[in-house]
Tab-separated table of C-alpha atoms and ligand atoms in Angstrom:
chain	number	residue	atom	x	y	z
A	1	MET	CA	73.817	-66.684	63.742
A	2	THR	CA	73.991	-70.383	62.708
A	3	THR	CA	77.420	-71.572	62.198
A	4	PHE	CA	77.606	-73.710	58.773
A	5	SER	CA	80.297	-76.189	58.193
A	6	THR	CA	81.591	-75.426	54.699
A	7	THR	CA	83.289	-77.299	51.925
A	8	PRO	CA	84.151	-74.807	49.233
A	9	ASN	CA	83.580	-75.976	45.593
A	10	PRO	CA	86.975	-77.038	44.321
A	11	ASN	CA	85.803	-76.298	40.664
A	12	PRO	CA	83.788	-73.246	40.791
A	13	ALA	CA	82.480	-71.832	37.373
A	14	SER	CA	85.255	-69.564	35.852
A	15	PRO	CA	84.435	-65.825	35.917
A	16	GLN	CA	84.168	-65.986	32.277
A	17	ARG	CA	81.450	-68.898	32.223
A	18	ARG	CA	79.649	-67.196	35.041
A	19	GLN	CA	79.304	-63.824	33.169
A	20	GLU	CA	78.047	-65.930	30.097
A	21	ILE	CA	75.326	-67.547	32.206
A	22	LEU	CA	74.434	-64.077	33.904
A	23	ASP	CA	74.163	-62.258	30.520
A	24	ALA	CA	71.264	-64.830	29.543
A	25	PRO	CA	70.221	-66.629	32.568
A	26	GLY	CA	66.735	-67.849	31.429
A	27	PHE	CA	64.932	-69.424	34.302
A	28	GLY	CA	66.091	-72.509	36.393
A	29	GLN	CA	68.736	-73.762	34.115
A	30	TYR	CA	72.059	-72.688	35.684
A	31	PHE	CA	72.903	-73.014	39.357
A	32	THR	CA	75.521	-71.355	41.650
A	33	ASP	CA	78.687	-73.082	42.856
A	34	HIS	CA	77.206	-74.068	46.297
A	35	MET	CA	74.094	-75.367	48.103
A	36	VAL	CA	72.979	-75.642	51.643
A	37	GLN	CA	72.085	-78.945	53.296
A	38	ILE	CA	70.674	-79.653	56.649
A	39	GLN	CA	69.688	-83.282	57.742
A	40	TRP	CA	66.948	-83.979	60.112
A	41	ARG	CA	66.307	-87.101	62.061
A	42	GLY	CA	63.444	-87.709	64.490
A	43	ASN	CA	59.853	-88.737	64.715
A	44	VAL	CA	57.316	-86.206	63.808
A	45	GLU	CA	54.455	-88.073	65.343
A	46	ALA	CA	56.130	-88.130	68.778
A	47	GLY	CA	57.298	-84.539	68.286
A	48	THR	CA	60.871	-85.282	68.601
A	49	GLY	CA	63.896	-84.898	66.363
A	50	GLU	CA	66.701	-82.502	65.632
A	51	TRP	CA	68.443	-80.745	62.789
A	52	GLU	CA	72.056	-81.767	62.411
A	53	GLN	CA	75.051	-79.631	61.514
A	54	PRO	CA	74.206	-77.244	58.697
A	55	GLN	CA	76.468	-77.537	55.853
A	56	VAL	CA	77.374	-75.444	52.724
A	57	LEU	CA	78.638	-77.973	49.941
A	58	PRO	CA	79.709	-77.734	46.407
A	59	TYR	CA	76.659	-77.610	44.127
A	60	GLY	CA	76.114	-81.259	42.883
A	61	PRO	CA	74.035	-84.474	42.684
A	62	LEU	CA	72.570	-85.922	45.650
A	63	SER	CA	73.548	-89.600	46.534
A	64	MET	CA	70.036	-91.150	47.303
A	65	ASP	CA	69.149	-94.774	48.076
A	66	PRO	CA	66.428	-95.884	45.535
A	67	ALA	CA	64.154	-96.746	48.626
A	68	SER	CA	64.223	-93.116	49.770
A	69	ALA	CA	60.854	-92.398	50.899
A	70	VAL	CA	60.284	-89.215	48.732
A	71	LEU	CA	60.915	-91.303	45.692
A	72	HIS	CA	57.843	-93.207	46.448
A	73	TYR	CA	55.263	-91.301	48.536
A	74	GLY	CA	56.134	-87.955	47.502
A	75	GLN	CA	56.807	-86.315	50.770
A	76	GLU	CA	58.382	-83.146	49.432
A	77	ILE	CA	57.813	-79.372	49.860
A	78	PHE	CA	59.622	-76.379	48.634
A	79	GLU	CA	59.605	-72.511	48.480
A	80	GLY	CA	60.756	-69.873	46.005
A	81	LEU	CA	62.052	-66.461	46.629
A	82	LYS	CA	64.217	-63.831	44.795
A	83	ALA	CA	67.349	-61.994	45.651
A	84	TYR	CA	68.086	-58.747	44.026
A	85	LYS	CA	71.396	-56.843	43.969
A	86	HIS	CA	70.793	-53.105	44.730
A	87	GLY	CA	72.654	-50.161	43.333
A	88	ASP	CA	75.319	-50.218	46.122
A	89	GLY	CA	76.065	-53.981	45.599
A	90	SER	CA	74.174	-55.248	48.728
A	91	VAL	CA	71.733	-58.251	48.163
A	92	TRP	CA	68.193	-58.111	49.540
A	93	THR	CA	65.116	-60.485	49.517
A	94	PHE	CA	61.582	-59.798	49.874
A	95	ARG	CA	59.507	-61.050	52.953
A	96	PRO	CA	61.544	-64.194	53.563
A	97	GLU	CA	59.908	-64.594	57.041
A	98	LYS	CA	56.604	-65.203	55.082
A	99	ASN	CA	58.357	-68.069	53.275
A	100	ALA	CA	59.803	-69.292	56.447
A	101	ALA	CA	56.393	-69.469	58.062
A	102	ARG	CA	54.841	-71.132	54.883
A	103	ILE	CA	57.448	-73.898	54.582
A	104	ASN	CA	56.441	-74.875	58.208
A	105	ARG	CA	52.738	-74.852	57.371
A	106	SER	CA	53.620	-76.957	54.347
A	107	ALA	CA	55.724	-79.255	56.469
A	108	ARG	CA	52.953	-79.692	58.927
A	109	ARG	CA	50.471	-80.728	56.215
A	110	MET	CA	52.907	-83.186	54.651
A	111	ALA	CA	53.855	-84.774	58.183
A	112	MET	CA	57.362	-83.207	57.869
A	113	PRO	CA	59.415	-81.606	60.648
A	114	ALA	CA	59.149	-77.794	61.396
A	115	LEU	CA	62.322	-75.825	60.435
A	116	PRO	CA	63.219	-72.983	63.012
A	117	GLU	CA	62.700	-69.766	61.062
A	118	GLU	CA	66.102	-68.599	62.016
A	119	LEU	CA	67.622	-71.606	60.350
A	120	PHE	CA	65.758	-70.871	57.084
A	121	LEU	CA	66.859	-67.367	56.895
A	122	ASP	CA	70.475	-67.970	57.782
A	123	SER	CA	70.639	-70.669	55.062
A	124	LEU	CA	69.607	-68.011	52.626
A	125	LYS	CA	72.143	-65.535	53.892
A	126	GLU	CA	74.870	-68.134	54.101
A	127	LEU	CA	74.328	-69.260	50.439
A	128	VAL	CA	74.013	-65.965	48.845
A	129	SER	CA	77.075	-64.342	50.852
A	130	ARG	CA	79.113	-67.306	49.457
A	131	ASP	CA	77.704	-67.012	46.030
A	132	LYS	CA	77.117	-63.403	45.844
A	133	ASP	CA	78.825	-62.932	42.352
A	134	TRP	CA	76.049	-64.996	40.959
A	135	VAL	CA	73.321	-62.342	41.658
A	136	PRO	CA	72.816	-60.657	38.101
A	137	THR	CA	72.330	-57.052	37.923
A	138	GLY	CA	70.414	-56.624	34.646
A	139	ASP	CA	66.845	-55.221	34.567
A	140	GLY	CA	64.470	-57.719	35.873
A	141	GLN	CA	67.152	-60.161	36.880
A	142	SER	CA	67.606	-61.761	40.144
A	143	LEU	CA	68.947	-64.887	41.967
A	144	TYR	CA	66.025	-67.312	42.419
A	145	LEU	CA	66.415	-69.072	45.588
A	146	ARG	CA	64.778	-72.630	45.960
A	147	PRO	CA	64.561	-74.112	49.480
A	148	PHE	CA	63.150	-77.545	49.584
A	149	MET	CA	62.652	-80.357	51.967
A	150	ILE	CA	62.486	-84.104	51.208
A	151	ALA	CA	62.093	-87.406	52.931
A	152	ASN	CA	65.138	-89.191	52.703
A	153	GLU	CA	64.527	-92.084	54.936
A	154	VAL	CA	65.310	-95.380	53.438
A	155	PHE	CA	62.200	-97.118	54.228
A	156	LEU	CA	59.081	-98.276	52.112
A	157	GLY	CA	56.654	-98.493	54.907
A	158	VAL	CA	53.966	-96.058	54.760
A	159	ARG	CA	54.398	-93.498	57.457
A	160	ALA	CA	55.907	-89.959	58.270
A	161	ALA	CA	59.699	-90.303	57.331
A	162	ARG	CA	62.087	-90.236	60.269
A	163	GLU	CA	64.929	-88.478	58.116
A	164	VAL	CA	64.295	-85.449	56.144
A	165	LEU	CA	66.730	-83.261	54.049
A	166	PHE	CA	66.297	-79.342	53.838
A	167	SER	CA	68.480	-77.955	51.144
A	168	VAL	CA	68.681	-74.651	49.368
A	169	ILE	CA	69.815	-74.163	45.830
A	170	ALA	CA	70.115	-70.917	43.786
A	171	SER	CA	69.749	-70.064	40.316
A	172	PRO	CA	70.166	-66.849	38.346
A	173	ALA	CA	66.975	-65.767	36.870
A	174	GLY	CA	65.873	-63.452	33.939
A	175	ASN	CA	62.387	-62.259	33.234
A	176	TYR	CA	60.004	-65.188	33.690
A	177	PHE	CA	57.584	-64.430	30.795
A	178	GLY	CA	59.415	-61.581	29.321
A	179	GLU	CA	58.370	-58.036	29.872
A	180	GLY	CA	54.705	-57.676	30.669
A	181	THR	CA	53.069	-59.384	27.581
A	182	ALA	CA	49.519	-60.504	28.211
A	183	VAL	CA	49.213	-64.296	28.582
A	184	ASP	CA	46.307	-66.411	27.491
A	185	ILE	CA	45.114	-69.046	29.980
A	186	TRP	CA	43.421	-72.267	29.683
A	187	LEU	CA	40.409	-73.079	31.715
A	188	SER	CA	40.782	-76.518	33.093
A	189	LYS	CA	37.549	-78.236	33.345
A	190	ASN	CA	38.663	-81.937	33.248
A	191	TRP	CA	41.404	-81.568	36.004
A	192	ALA	CA	41.760	-80.225	39.506
A	193	ARG	CA	44.983	-79.437	41.194
A	194	ALA	CA	43.640	-79.440	44.726
A	195	GLY	CA	40.423	-80.377	46.599
A	196	HIS	CA	38.903	-79.990	50.117
A	197	GLY	CA	40.948	-81.315	52.716
A	198	GLY	CA	43.767	-81.871	50.274
A	199	THR	CA	47.147	-80.245	49.923
A	200	GLY	CA	46.161	-77.039	47.851
A	201	ASN	CA	47.516	-74.772	50.320
A	202	ALA	CA	50.685	-76.667	50.906
A	203	LYS	CA	53.671	-75.733	48.559
A	204	CYS	CA	54.448	-79.233	47.540
A	205	GLY	CA	55.832	-80.888	44.374
A	206	GLY	CA	52.508	-83.104	44.165
A	207	ASN	CA	50.343	-80.161	43.325
A	208	TYR	CA	52.566	-79.216	40.555
A	209	ALA	CA	52.573	-82.840	39.255
A	210	ALA	CA	48.760	-82.852	39.469
A	211	SER	CA	48.580	-79.710	37.458
A	212	LEU	CA	50.863	-80.811	34.532
A	213	ILE	CA	48.293	-82.692	32.670
A	214	ALA	CA	46.072	-79.723	32.616
A	215	GLN	CA	48.944	-77.553	31.602
A	216	MET	CA	49.552	-79.798	28.613
A	217	GLU	CA	45.932	-79.466	27.492
A	218	GLY	CA	46.446	-75.663	27.741
A	219	ASP	CA	49.775	-75.968	25.764
A	220	ALA	CA	47.895	-77.704	23.103
A	221	HIS	CA	45.304	-74.842	22.777
A	222	GLY	CA	48.068	-72.058	22.605
A	223	CYS	CA	47.927	-71.114	26.301
A	224	GLN	CA	51.013	-70.687	28.530
A	225	GLN	CA	49.117	-71.167	31.777
A	226	VAL	CA	46.198	-73.079	33.147
A	227	ILE	CA	43.528	-71.974	35.783
A	228	PHE	CA	41.480	-74.040	38.000
A	229	THR	CA	37.992	-73.561	39.449
A	230	ASP	CA	36.040	-75.217	42.384
A	231	PRO	CA	33.093	-76.966	40.847
A	232	GLN	CA	31.634	-77.457	44.284
A	233	ARG	CA	31.503	-73.724	44.749
A	234	GLY	CA	29.751	-72.822	41.592
A	235	ASN	CA	33.051	-72.819	39.491
A	236	ALA	CA	34.713	-70.211	41.818
A	237	ILE	CA	37.955	-69.360	40.361
A	238	GLU	CA	40.874	-70.708	42.472
A	239	GLU	CA	44.285	-70.086	40.960
A	240	LEU	CA	46.801	-70.839	38.240
A	241	GLY	CA	49.042	-73.927	38.272
A	242	GLY	CA	51.658	-71.848	40.290
A	243	MET	CA	50.227	-68.261	40.417
A	244	ASN	CA	47.266	-66.532	42.311
A	245	VAL	CA	44.899	-64.319	40.317
A	246	PHE	CA	43.309	-60.739	40.593
A	247	PHE	CA	40.421	-58.984	38.905
A	248	VAL	CA	40.382	-55.211	38.490
A	249	PHE	CA	37.079	-53.437	38.248
A	250	ASP	CA	36.329	-49.943	36.907
A	251	ASP	CA	35.154	-48.799	40.429
A	252	ASN	CA	38.585	-48.946	41.887
A	253	THR	CA	37.977	-52.474	43.213
A	254	LEU	CA	40.473	-55.342	43.185
A	255	VAL	CA	38.867	-58.789	43.780
A	256	THR	CA	41.002	-61.878	44.470
A	257	PRO	CA	39.712	-65.567	45.429
A	258	GLU	CA	39.430	-65.865	49.190
A	259	LEU	CA	41.852	-68.564	50.744
A	260	THR	CA	39.615	-71.594	51.188
A	261	GLY	CA	42.261	-74.217	51.923
A	262	THR	CA	42.525	-75.176	48.265
A	263	ILE	CA	44.574	-72.138	47.294
A	264	LEU	CA	48.155	-71.483	47.787
A	265	GLU	CA	48.703	-68.374	50.091
A	266	GLY	CA	50.973	-66.291	47.944
A	267	VAL	CA	53.396	-63.783	49.295
A	268	THR	CA	52.891	-61.778	46.277
A	269	ARG	CA	49.207	-62.011	46.634
A	270	ASP	CA	49.436	-60.591	50.148
A	271	SER	CA	51.677	-57.898	49.179
A	272	ILE	CA	49.429	-56.792	46.122
A	273	ILE	CA	46.406	-56.558	48.510
A	274	GLN	CA	48.537	-54.281	50.639
A	275	LEU	CA	49.790	-52.062	47.833
A	276	ALA	CA	46.289	-51.753	46.670
A	277	LYS	CA	44.862	-50.705	49.846
A	278	ASP	CA	47.744	-48.221	50.330
A	279	ARG	CA	46.437	-46.536	47.182
A	280	GLY	CA	42.817	-46.354	48.391
A	281	MET	CA	41.653	-49.325	46.338
A	282	THR	CA	38.797	-51.570	47.695
A	283	VAL	CA	40.150	-55.008	47.948
A	284	GLN	CA	37.610	-57.933	48.193
A	285	GLU	CA	38.853	-61.624	49.110
A	286	ARG	CA	35.694	-63.444	48.199
A	287	ALA	CA	34.371	-66.203	46.035
A	288	PHE	CA	34.558	-65.055	42.413
A	289	THR	CA	32.858	-67.407	39.715
A	290	LEU	CA	33.537	-67.949	36.299
A	291	ASP	CA	29.978	-66.581	35.414
A	292	GLU	CA	31.070	-63.142	37.050
A	293	TRP	CA	34.344	-63.082	35.040
A	294	ARG	CA	32.294	-63.557	31.832
A	295	ASP	CA	29.587	-60.948	32.935
A	296	GLY	CA	32.304	-58.555	34.104
A	297	VAL	CA	34.204	-58.690	30.770
A	298	ASN	CA	30.774	-58.392	28.955
A	299	SER	CA	29.574	-55.430	30.745
A	300	GLY	CA	32.988	-53.744	30.613
A	301	ARG	CA	33.198	-53.420	34.416
A	302	LEU	CA	35.929	-56.091	34.617
A	303	THR	CA	38.793	-54.058	33.111
A	304	GLU	CA	41.912	-55.924	33.859
A	305	VAL	CA	43.040	-59.477	35.040
A	306	PHE	CA	46.371	-60.527	36.259
A	307	ALA	CA	48.333	-63.344	37.851
A	308	CYS	CA	51.034	-62.939	40.513
A	309	GLY	CA	53.781	-65.012	41.949
A	310	THR	CA	57.498	-64.799	42.868
A	311	ALA	CA	58.669	-66.133	39.576
A	312	ALA	CA	56.887	-63.705	37.226
A	313	ALA	CA	55.947	-60.864	39.847
A	314	ILE	CA	52.701	-59.751	38.084
A	315	SER	CA	51.757	-61.058	34.725
A	316	PRO	CA	48.900	-59.653	32.733
A	317	VAL	CA	46.189	-62.033	31.730
A	318	GLY	CA	44.872	-61.702	28.133
A	319	ARG	CA	42.094	-64.229	27.406
A	320	LEU	CA	40.466	-67.047	29.214
A	321	ILE	CA	40.093	-70.050	26.858
A	322	SER	CA	38.175	-73.275	27.241
A	323	ASP	CA	36.712	-75.747	24.719
A	324	THR	CA	33.438	-73.960	24.636
A	325	GLU	CA	34.230	-70.090	24.889
A	326	VAL	CA	36.725	-67.349	24.844
A	327	ILE	CA	36.438	-64.669	27.597
A	328	GLY	CA	38.366	-61.356	26.826
A	329	PRO	CA	39.275	-59.296	23.851
A	330	ASP	CA	41.466	-60.746	21.145
A	331	ASP	CA	43.965	-57.742	21.394
A	332	ALA	CA	44.144	-57.685	25.308
A	333	ARG	CA	46.836	-55.332	26.253
A	334	PRO	CA	48.436	-55.177	29.688
A	335	GLY	CA	46.178	-53.050	31.834
A	336	GLU	CA	47.275	-49.776	33.292
A	337	ILE	CA	46.699	-50.660	37.075
A	338	THR	CA	48.398	-54.202	36.419
A	339	MET	CA	51.513	-52.524	35.069
A	340	SER	CA	51.414	-49.763	37.820
A	341	LEU	CA	51.253	-52.385	40.684
A	342	ARG	CA	53.944	-54.548	38.928
A	343	LYS	CA	56.210	-51.458	38.747
A	344	GLU	CA	55.581	-50.480	42.286
A	345	LEU	CA	56.265	-54.085	43.493
A	346	LEU	CA	59.546	-54.441	41.406
A	347	ASP	CA	60.675	-51.060	42.584
A	348	ILE	CA	60.464	-52.166	46.188
A	349	GLN	CA	62.126	-55.533	45.298
A	350	THR	CA	65.058	-53.965	43.398
A	351	GLY	CA	65.720	-51.006	45.838
A	352	ARG	CA	64.463	-48.378	43.442
A	353	GLY	CA	61.347	-47.681	45.531
A	354	GLU	CA	60.758	-46.877	49.268
A	355	ASP	CA	60.303	-49.900	51.444
A	356	ARG	CA	57.632	-48.344	53.465
A	357	HIS	CA	56.408	-51.745	54.871
A	358	GLY	CA	59.867	-52.927	55.848
A	359	TRP	CA	59.571	-55.887	53.391
A	360	LEU	CA	63.188	-56.212	52.539
A	361	THR	CA	65.825	-58.420	54.209
A	362	ARG	CA	69.431	-58.093	53.720
A	363	LEU	CA	71.127	-61.365	52.739
A	364	ALA	CA	74.717	-60.244	51.739
B	1	LIG	C1	54.174	-70.414	44.958
B	1	LIG	C2	52.714	-70.480	44.550
B	1	LIG	C3	52.084	-69.071	44.271
B	1	LIG	C4	52.825	-67.967	44.486
B	1	LIG	O1	53.246	-67.834	45.793
B	1	LIG	P1	54.394	-66.511	46.061
B	1	LIG	O2	54.546	-66.623	47.468
B	1	LIG	O3	53.634	-65.344	45.501
B	1	LIG	O4	55.493	-66.595	45.039
B	1	LIG	C5	50.851	-69.576	43.990
B	1	LIG	N1	50.335	-70.668	43.724
B	1	LIG	C6	50.884	-71.705	43.740
B	1	LIG	C7	50.185	-73.025	43.717
B	1	LIG	C8	52.242	-71.741	44.209
B	1	LIG	O5	52.814	-72.939	44.464
């Protein structure tokens, strides 16, 4: 167990204020009383460096030099996972070792230092133990954990930064999209979020920045989400701005885009593949094109589409909309398999269902 040096927040939220927030947390608007910080100094190129004393500090603004590398060259990566309070008051999270491994894959791509997995997990445990009262207990509610890493070396030269900060903050969360309503998604034809050899499979802020213009385009057409394709592979479907995507066929088959390096390897994606296999479904990870989507809907063989990620768990997709066509019925309703996979996943995460794969880790 890592030892953290702790500075308790001298002005924590009052129990009354905290309860107000937990009654209607929304998403990503309110933060708990503390945060974790661990500073690294070293040289990624030379393979040297060390993580300094892990700290728990009062939640608050970072003091940063305007010449900090992240502000100029965007060396930034992050993670997202949820903690749930179970019936007995204990707090658990879902497959955090996957996030620990992924932040290191992202770090490698972005020329940032690896973080020992134990330090990642201990940071979550430390923060959640300290701010345990911030874990909401309402249906579908959780404490969203946001680990992130930024280059905070003060230097405008272009190279891998030699000072990096790892931090974890936590934010009580309600239901991301509300309860299982089908969302329309916009097909981005003008913009890509990732390209071959790029950073599509790293969880970095830059990918999100690149997706926002497409999301604005979608917003303007009444779509809550946007989906990207790979024009170099016959418009193979990739993923949404921050979620992976699945297609359900009437012959008990589930199809999801294969990981080509331009798609983020979601923990939710991986878990759904397992749950579907457990049910005896055939799961195919393969190229799946826009034409197949259209043909599947027209023939009636493609019966359900859903998106998935930690924030929204599983979210039914209604129509796919572009400037030239609409694919899917106007009255799309959440599909049966979509909603049953969603329930199974949420039951495991919230401790209502059996954790038969050992996916849960106790945080507090
Ligand atoms: C985080 C993320 C996902 C979902 O990953 P989960 O591990 O399931 O939360 C999907 N796509 C992108 C681009 C992401 O950043």
